[in-house]
Short mmCIF file of C-alpha atoms and ligand atoms in Angstrom, two decimals:
data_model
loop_
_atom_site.label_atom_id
_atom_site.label_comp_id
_atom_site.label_asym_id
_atom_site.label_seq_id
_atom_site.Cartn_x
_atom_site.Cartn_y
_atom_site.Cartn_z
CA UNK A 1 -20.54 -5.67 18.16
CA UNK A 2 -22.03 -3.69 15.61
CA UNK A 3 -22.34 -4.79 12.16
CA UNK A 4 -21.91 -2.78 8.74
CA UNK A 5 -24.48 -3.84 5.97
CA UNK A 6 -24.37 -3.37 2.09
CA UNK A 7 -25.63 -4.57 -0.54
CA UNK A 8 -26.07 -3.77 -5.05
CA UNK A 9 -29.87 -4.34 -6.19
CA UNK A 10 -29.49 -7.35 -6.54
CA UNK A 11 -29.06 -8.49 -2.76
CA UNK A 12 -31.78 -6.57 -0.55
CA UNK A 13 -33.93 -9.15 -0.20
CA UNK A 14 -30.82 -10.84 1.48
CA UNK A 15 -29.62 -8.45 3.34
CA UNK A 16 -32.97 -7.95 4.81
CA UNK A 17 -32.86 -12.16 5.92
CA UNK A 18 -29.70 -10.79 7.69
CA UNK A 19 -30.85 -8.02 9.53
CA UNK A 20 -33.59 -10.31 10.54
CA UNK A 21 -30.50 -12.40 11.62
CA UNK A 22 -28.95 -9.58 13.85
CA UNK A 23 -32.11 -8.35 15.73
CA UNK A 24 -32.75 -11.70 17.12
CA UNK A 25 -29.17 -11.97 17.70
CA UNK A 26 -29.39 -8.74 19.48
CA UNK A 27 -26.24 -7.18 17.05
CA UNK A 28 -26.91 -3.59 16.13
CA UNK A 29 -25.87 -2.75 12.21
CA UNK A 30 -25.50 0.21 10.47
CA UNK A 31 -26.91 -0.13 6.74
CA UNK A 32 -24.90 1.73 4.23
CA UNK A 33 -27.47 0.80 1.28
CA UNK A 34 -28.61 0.48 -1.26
CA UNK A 35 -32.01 0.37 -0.65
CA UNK A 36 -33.85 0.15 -3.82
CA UNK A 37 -33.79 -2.24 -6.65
CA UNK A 38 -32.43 0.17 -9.50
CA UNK A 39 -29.60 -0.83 -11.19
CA UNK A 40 -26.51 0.60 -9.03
CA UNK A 41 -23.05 0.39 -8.60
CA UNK A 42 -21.80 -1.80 -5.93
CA UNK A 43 -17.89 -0.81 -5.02
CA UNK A 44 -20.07 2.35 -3.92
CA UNK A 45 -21.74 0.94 -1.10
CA UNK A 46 -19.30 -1.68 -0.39
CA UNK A 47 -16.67 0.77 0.25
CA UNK A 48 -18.94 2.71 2.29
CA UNK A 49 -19.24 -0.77 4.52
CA UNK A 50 -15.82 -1.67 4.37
CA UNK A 51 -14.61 2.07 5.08
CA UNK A 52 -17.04 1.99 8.41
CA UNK A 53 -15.42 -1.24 9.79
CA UNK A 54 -12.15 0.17 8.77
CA UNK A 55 -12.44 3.06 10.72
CA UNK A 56 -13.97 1.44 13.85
CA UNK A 57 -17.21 2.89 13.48
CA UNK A 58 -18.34 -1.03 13.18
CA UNK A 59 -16.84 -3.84 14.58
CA UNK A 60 -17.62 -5.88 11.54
CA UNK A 61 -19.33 -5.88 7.90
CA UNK A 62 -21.34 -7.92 6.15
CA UNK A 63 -21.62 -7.16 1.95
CA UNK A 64 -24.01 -8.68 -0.70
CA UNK A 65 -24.24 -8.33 -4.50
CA UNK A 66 -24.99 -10.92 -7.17
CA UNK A 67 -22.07 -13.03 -7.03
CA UNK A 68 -20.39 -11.53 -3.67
CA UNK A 69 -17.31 -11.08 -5.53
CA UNK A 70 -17.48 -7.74 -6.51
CA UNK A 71 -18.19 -6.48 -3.07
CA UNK A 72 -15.34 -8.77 -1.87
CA UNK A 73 -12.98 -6.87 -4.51
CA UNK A 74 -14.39 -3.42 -3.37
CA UNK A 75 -14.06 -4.54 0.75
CA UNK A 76 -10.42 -5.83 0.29
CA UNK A 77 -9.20 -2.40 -1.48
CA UNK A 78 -9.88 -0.62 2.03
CA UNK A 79 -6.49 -0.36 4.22
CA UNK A 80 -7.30 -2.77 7.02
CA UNK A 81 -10.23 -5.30 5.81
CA UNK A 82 -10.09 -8.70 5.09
CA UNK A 83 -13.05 -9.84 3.71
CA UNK A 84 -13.94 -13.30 2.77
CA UNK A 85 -16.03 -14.41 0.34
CA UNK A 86 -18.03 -17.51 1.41
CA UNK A 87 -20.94 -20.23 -0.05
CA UNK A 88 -20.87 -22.31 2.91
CA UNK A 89 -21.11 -22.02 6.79
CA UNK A 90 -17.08 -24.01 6.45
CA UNK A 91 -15.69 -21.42 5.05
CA UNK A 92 -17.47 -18.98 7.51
CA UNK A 93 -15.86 -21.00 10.38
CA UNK A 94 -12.36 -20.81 9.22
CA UNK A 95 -11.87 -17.55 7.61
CA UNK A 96 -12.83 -16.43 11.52
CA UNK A 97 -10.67 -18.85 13.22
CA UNK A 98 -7.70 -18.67 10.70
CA UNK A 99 -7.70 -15.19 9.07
CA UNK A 100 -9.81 -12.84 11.57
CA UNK A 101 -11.98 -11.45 8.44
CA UNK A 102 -13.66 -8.71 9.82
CA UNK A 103 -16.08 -8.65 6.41
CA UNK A 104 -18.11 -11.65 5.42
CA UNK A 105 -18.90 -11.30 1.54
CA UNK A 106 -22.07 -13.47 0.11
CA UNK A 107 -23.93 -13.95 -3.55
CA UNK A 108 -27.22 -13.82 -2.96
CA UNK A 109 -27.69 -14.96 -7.13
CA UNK A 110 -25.51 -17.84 -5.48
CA UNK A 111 -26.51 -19.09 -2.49
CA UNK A 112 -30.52 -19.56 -1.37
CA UNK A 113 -31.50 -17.43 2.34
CA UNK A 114 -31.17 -20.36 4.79
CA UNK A 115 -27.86 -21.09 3.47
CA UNK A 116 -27.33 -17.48 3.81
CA UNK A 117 -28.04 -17.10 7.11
CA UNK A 118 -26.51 -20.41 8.27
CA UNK A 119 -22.98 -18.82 7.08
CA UNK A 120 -23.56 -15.83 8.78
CA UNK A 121 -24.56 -16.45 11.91
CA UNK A 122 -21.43 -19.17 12.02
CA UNK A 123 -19.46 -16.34 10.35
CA UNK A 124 -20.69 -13.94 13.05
CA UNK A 125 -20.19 -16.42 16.46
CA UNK A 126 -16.62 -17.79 15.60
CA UNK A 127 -13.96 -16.41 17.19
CA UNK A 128 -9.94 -15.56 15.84
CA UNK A 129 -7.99 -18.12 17.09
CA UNK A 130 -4.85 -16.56 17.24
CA UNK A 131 -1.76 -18.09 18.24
CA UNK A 132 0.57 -19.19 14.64
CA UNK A 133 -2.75 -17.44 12.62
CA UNK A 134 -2.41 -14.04 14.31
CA UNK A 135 1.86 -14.35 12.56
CA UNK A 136 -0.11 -14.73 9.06
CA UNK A 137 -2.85 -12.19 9.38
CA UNK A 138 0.29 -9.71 10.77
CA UNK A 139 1.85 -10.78 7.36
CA UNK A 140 -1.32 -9.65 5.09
CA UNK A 141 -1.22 -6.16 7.06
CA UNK A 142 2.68 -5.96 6.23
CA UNK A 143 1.43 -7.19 2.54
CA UNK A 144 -0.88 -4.31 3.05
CA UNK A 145 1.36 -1.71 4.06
CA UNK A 146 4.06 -2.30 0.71
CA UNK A 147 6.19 -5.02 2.84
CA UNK A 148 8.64 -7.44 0.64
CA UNK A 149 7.07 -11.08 1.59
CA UNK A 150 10.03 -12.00 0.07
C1 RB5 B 201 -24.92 -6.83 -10.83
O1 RB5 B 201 -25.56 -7.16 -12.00
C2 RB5 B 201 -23.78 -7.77 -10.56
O2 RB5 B 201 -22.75 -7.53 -11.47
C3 RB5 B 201 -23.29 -7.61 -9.15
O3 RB5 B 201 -24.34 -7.86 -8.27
C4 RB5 B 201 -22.17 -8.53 -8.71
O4 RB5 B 201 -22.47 -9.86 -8.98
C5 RB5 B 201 -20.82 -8.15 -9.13
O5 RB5 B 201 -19.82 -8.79 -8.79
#
């Protein structure tokens, strides 16, 4: 499973913690920037993430900025991602086992590291359930595609 990465300048410090997370995990990532601390635009680089899993290039993406909901914004504009936004490993658990997010979103001016990289790494070993979920997430795609929920 290999894991997109992005991040704004305010979030490398974080997404550093995280690929400290995936080597001893043994996940390979693909980082799609930034990777300075100037001032920078983040739908850039979380589109590039987003785009990647989107694509299949990566099986999943992980995107950081201040709050994590700008990059969440950016992420759920591509066709085909469903990224969730989380502050706590709960969250993590059952956006996996409910709504098969295939991006994890975090604030790293939100949430400290461990906290961080407790969400993640329950965010990154939970499974889809399936079963009456897989009917909903089926529903976003329709959602997705210009489908009348009705
Ligand atoms: C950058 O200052 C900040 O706006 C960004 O990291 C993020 O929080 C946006 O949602």
């Amino acid at each position: 499973m290999t894991i997109a990465l992005a991040c704004d300048h305010s979030a490398l410090d974080m997404k550093e913690m995280v690929k400290g997370l995936l080597d001893e995990m043994g996940l390979p990532y693909r980082d799609f920037g930034t990777n300075t601390t100037d001032s920078c635009d983040y739908p850039v680089f979380a589109a590039r993430a987003a785009k990647a899993v989107a694509s299949g290039e990566c099986d999943r993406g992980i995107v950081i900025c201040g709050t994590g909901i700008g990059v969440s914004i950016a992420a759920n504009k591509v066709k085909g991602v469903r990224c969730a936004l989380c502050s706590e490993p709960y969250s993590a658990k059952l956006t996996r086992l409910h709504n098969d997010s295939n991006v994890l979103a975090m604030g790293a001016r939100v949430i400290g590291p461990e906290l961080a990289r407790m969400i993640a790494e329950t965010w990154l070993t939970t499974p889809f359930e399936g079963g009456r979920h897989q009917r909903r997430v089926d529903l976003l795609t329709a959602l997705e595609e210009g489908t009348d929920l009705g």
